[in-house]
mmCIF file of C-alpha atoms in Angstrom:
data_model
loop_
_atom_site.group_PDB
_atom_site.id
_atom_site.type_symbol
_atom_site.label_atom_id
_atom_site.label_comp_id
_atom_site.label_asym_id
_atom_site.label_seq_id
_atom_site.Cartn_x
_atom_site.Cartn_y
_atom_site.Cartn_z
ATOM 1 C CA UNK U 1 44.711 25.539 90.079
ATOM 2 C CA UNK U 2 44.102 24.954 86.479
ATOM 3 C CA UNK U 3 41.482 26.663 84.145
ATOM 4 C CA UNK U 4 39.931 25.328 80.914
ATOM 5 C CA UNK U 5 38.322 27.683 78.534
ATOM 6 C CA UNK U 6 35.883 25.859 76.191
ATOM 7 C CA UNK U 7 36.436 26.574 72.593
ATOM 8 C CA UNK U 8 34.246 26.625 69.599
ATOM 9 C CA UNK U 9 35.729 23.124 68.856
ATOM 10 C CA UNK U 10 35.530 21.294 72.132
ATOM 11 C CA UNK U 11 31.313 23.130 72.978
ATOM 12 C CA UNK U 12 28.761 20.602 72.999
ATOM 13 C CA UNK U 13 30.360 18.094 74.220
ATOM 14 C CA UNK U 14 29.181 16.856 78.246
ATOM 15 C CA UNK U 15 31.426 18.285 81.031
ATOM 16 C CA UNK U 16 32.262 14.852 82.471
ATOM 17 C CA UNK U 17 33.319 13.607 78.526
ATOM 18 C CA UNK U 18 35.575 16.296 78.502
ATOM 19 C CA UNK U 19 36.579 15.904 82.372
ATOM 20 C CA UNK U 20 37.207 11.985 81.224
ATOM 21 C CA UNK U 21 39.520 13.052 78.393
ATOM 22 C CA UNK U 22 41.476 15.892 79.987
ATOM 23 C CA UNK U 23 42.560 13.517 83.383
ATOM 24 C CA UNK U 24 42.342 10.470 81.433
ATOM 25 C CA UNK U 25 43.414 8.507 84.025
ATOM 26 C CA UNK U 26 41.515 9.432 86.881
ATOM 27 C CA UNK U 27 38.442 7.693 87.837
ATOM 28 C CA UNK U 28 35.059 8.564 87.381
ATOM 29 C CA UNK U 29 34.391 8.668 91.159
ATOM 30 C CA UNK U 30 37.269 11.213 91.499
ATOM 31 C CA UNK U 31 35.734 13.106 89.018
ATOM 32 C CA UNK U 32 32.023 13.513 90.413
ATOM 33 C CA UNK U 33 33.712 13.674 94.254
ATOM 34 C CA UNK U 34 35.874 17.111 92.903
ATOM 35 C CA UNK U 35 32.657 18.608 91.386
ATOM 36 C CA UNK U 36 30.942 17.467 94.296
ATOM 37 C CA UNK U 37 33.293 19.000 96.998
ATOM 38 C CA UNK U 38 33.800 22.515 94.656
ATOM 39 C CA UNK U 39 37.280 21.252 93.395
ATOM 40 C CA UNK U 40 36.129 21.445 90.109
ATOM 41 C CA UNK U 41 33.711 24.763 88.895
ATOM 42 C CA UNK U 42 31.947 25.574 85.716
ATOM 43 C CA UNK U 43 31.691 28.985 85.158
ATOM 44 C CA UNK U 44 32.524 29.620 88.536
ATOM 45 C CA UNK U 45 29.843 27.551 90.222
ATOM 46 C CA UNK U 46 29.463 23.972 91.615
ATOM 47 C CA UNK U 47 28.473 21.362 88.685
ATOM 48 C CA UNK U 48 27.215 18.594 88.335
ATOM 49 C CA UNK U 49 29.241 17.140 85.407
ATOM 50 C CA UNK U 50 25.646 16.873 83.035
ATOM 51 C CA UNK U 51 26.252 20.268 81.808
ATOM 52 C CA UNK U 52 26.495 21.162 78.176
ATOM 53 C CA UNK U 53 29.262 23.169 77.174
ATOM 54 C CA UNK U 54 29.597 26.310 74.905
ATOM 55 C CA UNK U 55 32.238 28.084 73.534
ATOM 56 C CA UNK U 56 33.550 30.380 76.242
ATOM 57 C CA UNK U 57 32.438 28.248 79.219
ATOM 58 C CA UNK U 58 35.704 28.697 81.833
ATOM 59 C CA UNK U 59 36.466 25.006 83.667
ATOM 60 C CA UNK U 60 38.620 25.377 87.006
ATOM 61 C CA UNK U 61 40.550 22.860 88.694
ATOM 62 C CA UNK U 62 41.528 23.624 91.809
ATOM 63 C CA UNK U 63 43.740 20.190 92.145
ATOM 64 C CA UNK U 64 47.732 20.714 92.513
ATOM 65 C CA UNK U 65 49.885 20.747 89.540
ATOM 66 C CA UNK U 66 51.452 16.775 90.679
ATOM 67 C CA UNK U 67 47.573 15.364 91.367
ATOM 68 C CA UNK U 68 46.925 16.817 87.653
ATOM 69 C CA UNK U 69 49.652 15.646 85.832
ATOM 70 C CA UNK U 70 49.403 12.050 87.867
ATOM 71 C CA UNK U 71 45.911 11.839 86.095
ATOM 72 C CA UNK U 72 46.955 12.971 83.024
ATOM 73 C CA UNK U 73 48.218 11.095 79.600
ATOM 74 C CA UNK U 74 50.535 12.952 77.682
ATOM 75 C CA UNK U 75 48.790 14.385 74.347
ATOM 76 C CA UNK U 76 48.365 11.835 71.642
ATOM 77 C CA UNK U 77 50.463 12.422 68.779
ATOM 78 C CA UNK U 78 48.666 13.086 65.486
ATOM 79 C CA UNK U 79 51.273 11.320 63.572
ATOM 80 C CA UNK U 80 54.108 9.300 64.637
ATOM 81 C CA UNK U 81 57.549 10.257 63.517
ATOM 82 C CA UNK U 82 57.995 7.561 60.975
ATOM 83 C CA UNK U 83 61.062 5.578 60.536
ATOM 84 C CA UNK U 84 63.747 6.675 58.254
ATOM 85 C CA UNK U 85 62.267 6.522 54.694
ATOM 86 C CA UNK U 86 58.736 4.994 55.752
ATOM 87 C CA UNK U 87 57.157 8.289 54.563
ATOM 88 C CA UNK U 88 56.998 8.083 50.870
ATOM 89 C CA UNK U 89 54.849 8.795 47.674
ATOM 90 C CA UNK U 90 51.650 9.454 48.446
ATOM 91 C CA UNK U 91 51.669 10.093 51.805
ATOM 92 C CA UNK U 92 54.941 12.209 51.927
ATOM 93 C CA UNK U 93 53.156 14.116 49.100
ATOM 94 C CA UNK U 94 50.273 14.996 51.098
ATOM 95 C CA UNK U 95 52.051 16.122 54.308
ATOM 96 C CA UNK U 96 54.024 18.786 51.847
ATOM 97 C CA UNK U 97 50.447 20.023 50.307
ATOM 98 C CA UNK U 98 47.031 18.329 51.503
ATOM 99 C CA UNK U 99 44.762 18.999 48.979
ATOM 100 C CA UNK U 100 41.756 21.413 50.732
ATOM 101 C CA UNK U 101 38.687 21.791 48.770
ATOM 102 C CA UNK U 102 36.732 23.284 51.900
ATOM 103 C CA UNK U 103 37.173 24.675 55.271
ATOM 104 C CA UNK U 104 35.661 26.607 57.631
ATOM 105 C CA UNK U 105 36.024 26.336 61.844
ATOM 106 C CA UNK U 106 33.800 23.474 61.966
ATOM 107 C CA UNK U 107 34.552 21.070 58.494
ATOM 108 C CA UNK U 108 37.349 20.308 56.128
ATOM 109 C CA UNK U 109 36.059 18.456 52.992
ATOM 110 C CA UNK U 110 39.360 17.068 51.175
ATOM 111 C CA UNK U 111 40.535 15.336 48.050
ATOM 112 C CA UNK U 112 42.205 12.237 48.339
ATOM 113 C CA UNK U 113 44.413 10.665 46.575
ATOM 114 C CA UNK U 114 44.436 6.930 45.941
ATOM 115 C CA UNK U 115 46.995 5.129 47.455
ATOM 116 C CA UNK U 116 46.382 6.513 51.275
ATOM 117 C CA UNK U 117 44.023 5.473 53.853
ATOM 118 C CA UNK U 118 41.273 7.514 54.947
ATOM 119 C CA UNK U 119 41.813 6.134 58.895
ATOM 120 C CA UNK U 120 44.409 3.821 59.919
ATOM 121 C CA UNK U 121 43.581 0.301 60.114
ATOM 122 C CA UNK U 122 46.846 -0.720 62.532
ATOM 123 C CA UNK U 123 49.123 1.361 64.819
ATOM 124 C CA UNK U 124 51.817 2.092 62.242
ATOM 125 C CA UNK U 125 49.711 3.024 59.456
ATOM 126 C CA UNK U 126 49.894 6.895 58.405
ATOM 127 C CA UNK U 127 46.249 7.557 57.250
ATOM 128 C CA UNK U 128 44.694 10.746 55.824
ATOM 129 C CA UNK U 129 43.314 11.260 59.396
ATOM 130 C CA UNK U 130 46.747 11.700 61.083
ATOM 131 C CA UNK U 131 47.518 14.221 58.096
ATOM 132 C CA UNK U 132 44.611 16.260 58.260
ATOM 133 C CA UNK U 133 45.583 16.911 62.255
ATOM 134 C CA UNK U 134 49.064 17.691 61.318
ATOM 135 C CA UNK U 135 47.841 20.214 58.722
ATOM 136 C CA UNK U 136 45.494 21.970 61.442
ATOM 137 C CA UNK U 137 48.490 21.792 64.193
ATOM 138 C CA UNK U 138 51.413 23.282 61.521
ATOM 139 C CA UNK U 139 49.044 26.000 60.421
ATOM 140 C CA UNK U 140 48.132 26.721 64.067
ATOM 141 C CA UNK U 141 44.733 26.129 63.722
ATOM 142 C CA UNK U 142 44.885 23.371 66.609
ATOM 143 C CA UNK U 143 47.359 22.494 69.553
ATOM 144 C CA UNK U 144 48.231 19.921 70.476
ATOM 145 C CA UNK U 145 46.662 20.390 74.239
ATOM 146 C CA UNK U 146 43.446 21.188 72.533
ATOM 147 C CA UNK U 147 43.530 17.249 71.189
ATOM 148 C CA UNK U 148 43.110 16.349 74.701
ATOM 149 C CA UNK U 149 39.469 17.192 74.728
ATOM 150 C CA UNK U 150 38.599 16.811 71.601
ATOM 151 C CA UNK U 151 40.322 15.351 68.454
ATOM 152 C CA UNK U 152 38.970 16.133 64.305
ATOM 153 C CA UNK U 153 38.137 13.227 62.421
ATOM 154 C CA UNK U 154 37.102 11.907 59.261
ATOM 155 C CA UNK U 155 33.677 11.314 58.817
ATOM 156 C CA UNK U 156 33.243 9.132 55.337
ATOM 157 C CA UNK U 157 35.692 6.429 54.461
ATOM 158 C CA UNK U 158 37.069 5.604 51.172
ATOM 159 C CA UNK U 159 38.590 2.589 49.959
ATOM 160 C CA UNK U 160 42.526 2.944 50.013
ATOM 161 C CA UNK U 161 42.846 3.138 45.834
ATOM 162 C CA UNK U 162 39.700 5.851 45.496
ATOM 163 C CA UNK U 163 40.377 9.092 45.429
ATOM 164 C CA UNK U 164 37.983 11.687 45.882
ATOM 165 C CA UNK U 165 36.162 14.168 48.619
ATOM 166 C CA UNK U 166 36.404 12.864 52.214
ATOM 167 C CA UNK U 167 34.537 14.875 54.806
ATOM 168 C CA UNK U 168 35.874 15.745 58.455
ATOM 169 C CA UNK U 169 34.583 17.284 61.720
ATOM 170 C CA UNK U 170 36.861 19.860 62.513
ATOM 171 C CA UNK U 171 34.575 21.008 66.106
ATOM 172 C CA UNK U 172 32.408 18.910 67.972
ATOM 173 C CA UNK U 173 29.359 19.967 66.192
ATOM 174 C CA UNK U 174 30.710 19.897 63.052
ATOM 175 C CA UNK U 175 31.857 16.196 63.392
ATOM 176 C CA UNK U 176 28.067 15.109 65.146
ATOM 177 C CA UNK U 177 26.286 17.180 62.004
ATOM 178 C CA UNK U 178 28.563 15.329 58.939
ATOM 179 C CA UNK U 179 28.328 11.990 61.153
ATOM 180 C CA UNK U 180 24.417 12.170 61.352
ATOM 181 C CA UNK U 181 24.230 13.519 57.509
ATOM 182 C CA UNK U 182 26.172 10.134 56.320
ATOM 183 C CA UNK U 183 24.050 7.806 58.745
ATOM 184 C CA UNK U 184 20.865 9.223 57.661
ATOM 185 C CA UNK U 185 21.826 9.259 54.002
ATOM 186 C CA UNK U 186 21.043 13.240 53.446
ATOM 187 C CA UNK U 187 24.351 13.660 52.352
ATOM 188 C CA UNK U 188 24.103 12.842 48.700
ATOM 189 C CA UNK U 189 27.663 11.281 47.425
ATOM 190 C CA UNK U 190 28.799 11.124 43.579
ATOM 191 C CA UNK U 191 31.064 9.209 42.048
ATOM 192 C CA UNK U 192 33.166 8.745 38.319
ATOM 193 C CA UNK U 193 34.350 5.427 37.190
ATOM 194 C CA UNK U 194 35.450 4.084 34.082
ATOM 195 C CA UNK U 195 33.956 0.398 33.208
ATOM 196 C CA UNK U 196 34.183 -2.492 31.263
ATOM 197 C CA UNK U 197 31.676 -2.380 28.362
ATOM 198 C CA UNK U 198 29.049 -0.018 27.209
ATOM 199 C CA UNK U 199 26.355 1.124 29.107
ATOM 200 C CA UNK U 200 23.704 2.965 27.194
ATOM 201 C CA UNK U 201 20.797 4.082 30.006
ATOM 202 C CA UNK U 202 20.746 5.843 33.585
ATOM 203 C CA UNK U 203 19.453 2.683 35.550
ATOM 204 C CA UNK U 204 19.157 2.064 39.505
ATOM 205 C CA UNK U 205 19.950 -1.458 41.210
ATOM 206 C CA UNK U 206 19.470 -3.042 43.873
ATOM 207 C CA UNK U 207 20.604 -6.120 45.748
ATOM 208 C CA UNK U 208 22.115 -7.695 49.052
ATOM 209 C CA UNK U 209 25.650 -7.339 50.269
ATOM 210 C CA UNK U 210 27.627 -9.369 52.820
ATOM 211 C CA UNK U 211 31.109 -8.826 53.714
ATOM 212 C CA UNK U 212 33.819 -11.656 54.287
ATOM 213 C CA UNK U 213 35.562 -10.106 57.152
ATOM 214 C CA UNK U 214 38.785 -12.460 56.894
ATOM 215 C CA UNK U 215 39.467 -12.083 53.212
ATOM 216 C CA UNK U 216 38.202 -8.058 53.129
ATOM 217 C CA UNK U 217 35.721 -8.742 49.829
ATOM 218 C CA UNK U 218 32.529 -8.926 49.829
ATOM 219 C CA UNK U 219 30.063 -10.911 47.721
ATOM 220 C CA UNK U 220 26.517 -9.470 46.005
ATOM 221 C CA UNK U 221 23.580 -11.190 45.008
ATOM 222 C CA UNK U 222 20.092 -10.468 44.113
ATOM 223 C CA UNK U 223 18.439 -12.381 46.927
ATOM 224 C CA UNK U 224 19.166 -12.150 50.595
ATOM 225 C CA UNK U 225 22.104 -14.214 52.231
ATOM 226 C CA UNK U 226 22.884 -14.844 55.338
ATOM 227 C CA UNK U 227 24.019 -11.645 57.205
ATOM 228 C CA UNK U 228 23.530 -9.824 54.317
ATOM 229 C CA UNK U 229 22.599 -5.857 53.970
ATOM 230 C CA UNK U 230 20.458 -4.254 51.111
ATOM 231 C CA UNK U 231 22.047 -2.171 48.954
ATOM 232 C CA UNK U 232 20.977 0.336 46.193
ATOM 233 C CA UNK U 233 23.687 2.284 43.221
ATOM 234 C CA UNK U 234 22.530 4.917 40.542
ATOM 235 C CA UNK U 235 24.396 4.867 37.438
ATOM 236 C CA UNK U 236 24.311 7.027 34.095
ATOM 237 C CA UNK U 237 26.585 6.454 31.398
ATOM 238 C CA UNK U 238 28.508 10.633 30.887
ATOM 239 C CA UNK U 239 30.396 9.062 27.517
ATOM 240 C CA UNK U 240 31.578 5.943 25.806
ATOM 241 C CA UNK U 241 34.806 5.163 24.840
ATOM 242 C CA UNK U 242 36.469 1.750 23.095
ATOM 243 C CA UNK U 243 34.669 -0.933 24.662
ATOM 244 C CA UNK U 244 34.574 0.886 28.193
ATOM 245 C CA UNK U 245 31.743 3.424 29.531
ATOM 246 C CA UNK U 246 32.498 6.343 31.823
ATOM 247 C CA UNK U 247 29.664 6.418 34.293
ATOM 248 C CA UNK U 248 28.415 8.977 36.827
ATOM 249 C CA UNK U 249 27.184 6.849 39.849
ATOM 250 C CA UNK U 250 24.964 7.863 43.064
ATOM 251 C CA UNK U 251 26.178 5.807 46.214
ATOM 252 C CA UNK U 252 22.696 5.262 47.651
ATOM 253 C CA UNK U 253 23.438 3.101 50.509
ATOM 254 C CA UNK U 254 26.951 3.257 51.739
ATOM 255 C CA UNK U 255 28.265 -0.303 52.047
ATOM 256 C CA UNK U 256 32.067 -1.461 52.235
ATOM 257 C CA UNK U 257 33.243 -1.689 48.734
ATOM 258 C CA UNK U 258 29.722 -1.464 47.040
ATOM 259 C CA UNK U 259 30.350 0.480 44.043
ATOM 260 C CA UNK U 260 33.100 -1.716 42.807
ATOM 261 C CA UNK U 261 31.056 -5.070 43.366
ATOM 262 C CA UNK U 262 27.747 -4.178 42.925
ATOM 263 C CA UNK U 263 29.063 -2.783 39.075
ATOM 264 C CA UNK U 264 31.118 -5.773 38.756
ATOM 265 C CA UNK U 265 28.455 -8.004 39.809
ATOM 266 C CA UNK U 266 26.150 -7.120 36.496
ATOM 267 C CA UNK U 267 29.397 -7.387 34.051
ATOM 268 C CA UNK U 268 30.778 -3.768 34.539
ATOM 269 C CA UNK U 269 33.667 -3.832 36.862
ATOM 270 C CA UNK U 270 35.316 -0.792 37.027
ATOM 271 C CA UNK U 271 39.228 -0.466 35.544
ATOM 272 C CA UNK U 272 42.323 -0.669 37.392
ATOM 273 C CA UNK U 273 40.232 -2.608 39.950
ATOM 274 C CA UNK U 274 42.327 -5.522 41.209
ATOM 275 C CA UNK U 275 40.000 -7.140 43.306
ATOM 276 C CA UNK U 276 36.882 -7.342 41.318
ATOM 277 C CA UNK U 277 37.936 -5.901 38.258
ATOM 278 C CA UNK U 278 38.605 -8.183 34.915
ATOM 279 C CA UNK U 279 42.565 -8.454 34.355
ATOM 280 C CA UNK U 280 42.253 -8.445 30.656
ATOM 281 C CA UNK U 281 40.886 -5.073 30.873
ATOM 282 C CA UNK U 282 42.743 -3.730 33.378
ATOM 283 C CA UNK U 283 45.973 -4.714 31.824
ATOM 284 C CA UNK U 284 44.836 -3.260 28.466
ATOM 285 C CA UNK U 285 44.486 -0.069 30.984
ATOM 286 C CA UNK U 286 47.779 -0.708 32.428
ATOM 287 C CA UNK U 287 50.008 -0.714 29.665
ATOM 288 C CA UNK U 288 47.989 1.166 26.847
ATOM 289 C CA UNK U 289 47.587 4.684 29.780
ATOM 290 C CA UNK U 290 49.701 3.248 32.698
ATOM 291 C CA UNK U 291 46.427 2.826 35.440
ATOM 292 C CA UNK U 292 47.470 1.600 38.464
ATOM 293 C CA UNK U 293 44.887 2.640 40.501
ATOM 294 C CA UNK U 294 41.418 1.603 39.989
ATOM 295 C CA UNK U 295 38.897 4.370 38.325
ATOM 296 C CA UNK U 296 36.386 5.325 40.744
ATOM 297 C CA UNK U 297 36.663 8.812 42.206
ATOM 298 C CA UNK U 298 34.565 10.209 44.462
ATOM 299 C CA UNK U 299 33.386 13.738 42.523
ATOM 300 C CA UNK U 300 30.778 15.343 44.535
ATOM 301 C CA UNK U 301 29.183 15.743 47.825
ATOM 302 C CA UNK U 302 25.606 17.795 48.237
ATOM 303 C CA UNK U 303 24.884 18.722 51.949
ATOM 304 C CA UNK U 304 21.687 17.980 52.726
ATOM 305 C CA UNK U 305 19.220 20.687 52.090
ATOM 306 C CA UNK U 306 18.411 21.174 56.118
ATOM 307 C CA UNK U 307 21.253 21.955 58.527
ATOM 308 C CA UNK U 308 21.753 22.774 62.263
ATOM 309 C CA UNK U 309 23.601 25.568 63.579
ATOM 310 C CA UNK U 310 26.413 25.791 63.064
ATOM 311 C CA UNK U 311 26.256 24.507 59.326
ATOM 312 C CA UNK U 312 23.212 25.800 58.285
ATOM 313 C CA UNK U 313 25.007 28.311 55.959
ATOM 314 C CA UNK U 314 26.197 24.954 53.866
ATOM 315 C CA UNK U 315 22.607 23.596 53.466
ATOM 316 C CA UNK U 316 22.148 22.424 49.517
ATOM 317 C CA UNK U 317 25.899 23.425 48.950
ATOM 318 C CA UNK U 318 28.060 20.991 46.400
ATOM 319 C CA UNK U 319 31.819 20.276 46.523
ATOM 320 C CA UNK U 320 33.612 18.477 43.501
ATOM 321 C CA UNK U 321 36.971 17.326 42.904
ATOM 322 C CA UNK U 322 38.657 17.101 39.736
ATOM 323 C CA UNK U 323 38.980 13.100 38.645
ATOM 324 C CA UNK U 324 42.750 12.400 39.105
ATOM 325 C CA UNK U 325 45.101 12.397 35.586
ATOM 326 C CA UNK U 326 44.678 8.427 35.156
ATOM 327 C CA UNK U 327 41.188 9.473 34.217
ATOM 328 C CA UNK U 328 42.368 11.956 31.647
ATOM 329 C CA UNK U 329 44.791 9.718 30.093
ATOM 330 C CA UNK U 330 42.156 6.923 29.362
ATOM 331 C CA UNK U 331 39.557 9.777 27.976
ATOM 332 C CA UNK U 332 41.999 11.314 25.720
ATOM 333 C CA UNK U 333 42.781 7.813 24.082
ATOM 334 C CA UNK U 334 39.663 6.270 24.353
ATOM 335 C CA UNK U 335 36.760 8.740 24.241
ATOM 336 C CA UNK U 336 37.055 10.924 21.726
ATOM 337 C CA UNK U 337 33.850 12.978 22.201
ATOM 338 C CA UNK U 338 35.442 14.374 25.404
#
């Protein structure tokens, strides 16, 4: 016999989901037959595997060690071992000192650097995602066996050379809360960037975005296309500098690279930007303040002003991260009012 004891992080979550991820491999059917038959007990009672779990709730198995293990996947590793000197820069940085702006038992909300994923795109990529587990499993705030049931992930993705606040479901019901804030669009998201030319009003635009999937760009327009989505960005200009603007920018729809095309699209593209950017400007950035990365940090997040339990204590509450030194180099030669 076996017992599970629902934690804070796993509770919410459907018995059978959780069944399904602690004996990966067994069949549904073997599932519902052991609840059916007693073998498996919530709370010391016959289920049904519909329940709703809560922190606390005790799961028993009475199945023999060898039928358990045969239906059970080892524990997914958080983070490969990587090969001898694949772990570098950026990413060796981070697993040394992940930078933490928030955390509670239910959220992290972190600053990242440019230069790292925010999930991995293929197997051997090492993403902020697998460093963020490795943080919580080092400091002891996760085990491993607890990533059987459930497993903390990034909620809000950012484009590999932004840096800025990326939020993350540490529990269950932190994870479905953030997840639902970003879909809805009650999450409000800031951004920094440094452009070409001067831009002397606040101004919203709008327009229509479609994504080529084999070439990872997209194109915007002011009409519809085919397959296209609508898309909406807030700018204001903060200062201006030699022939470049520094702009605060509100991310009002949240489509794959939209702040970088949308700005380049009406003859702002931001600096350091490589695939919509202008090179003239951005080698004039290069060798004048060494940019390599393109300027476009994501600042601030505001939770939205109504929360569930158990994140109701964060409703209206803003996070901000500091814009990385790139930023300060270009300001101190360029803007002189700051």
């Amino acid at each position: 016999m076996q017992m599970l004891e629902i934690t804070p992080e796993e509770a919410g979550q459907r018995l059978d989901k959780l069944l399904g991820k602690y004996l990966n491999q067994a069949p549904k059917s073997f599932l519902y037959k052991m609840m059916r038959k007693k073998n498996i007990t919530l709370n010391g009672k016959k289920c049904d595997g519909s329940e709703r779990l809560s922190g606390g709730d005790v799961v028993k198995m009475f199945l023999s060690d060898e039928t358990i293990e045969k239906f059970r996947a080892a524990v997914p590793s958080p983070l490969k071992p990587p090969a001898s000197g694949q772990l570098k820069g950026t990413a060796a940085a981070l697993m040394s000192a992940l930078d933490v702006v928030y955390e509670d038992s239910h959220i992290l909300i972190l600053n990242k650097p440019s230069g790292i994923l925010s999930q991995k795109a293929r197997e051997q990529d090492i993403s902020l995602n697998e460093i963020m587990l490795n943080y919580l499993i080092s400091s002891g705030k996760l085990t491993p066996q607890q990533l059987r049931a459930f497993r903390p992930s990034i909620c809000n993705r950012l484009d590999r050379n932004t840096s800025g606040l990326v939020a993350a479901g540490r529990s269950l019901a932190g994870l479905q809360i953030l997840n639902q804030a970003f879909k809805d669009r009650s999450m409000e998201k800031y951004y920094q960037c440094i452009v070409k030319g001067k831009v002397e009003e606040k101004q919203r635009i709008q327009g229509f975005l479609v994504k080529n999937e084999a070439s990872n760009q997209v194109l915007v327009s002011s009409s519809p296309m085919e397959n296209s989505l609508p898309i909406a960005t807030e700018y204001q200009p903060l200062a201006y500098g030699a022939g470049m603007t520094l702009l605060q920018v509100e991310l009002l729809t949240g489509r794959s690279h939209q702040i970088r095309a949308h700005l380049a699209s009406i003859g702002h593209p931001i600096g350091g930007d490589y695939k919509y950017g202008d090179p003239r400007f951005n080698r004039l950035l290069k060798e004048s303040c060494g940019v390599t990365s393109q300027l476009l940090h994501a600042w601030k997040l505001v939770m939205p002003h109504s929360l569930e339990e158990p994140l109701s204590d964060l409703a209206g509450r803003s996070f901000c991260a500091p814009v990385p030194e790139e930023f300060g180099r270009v300001e101190e030669k360029y803007f002189s009012s700051l």
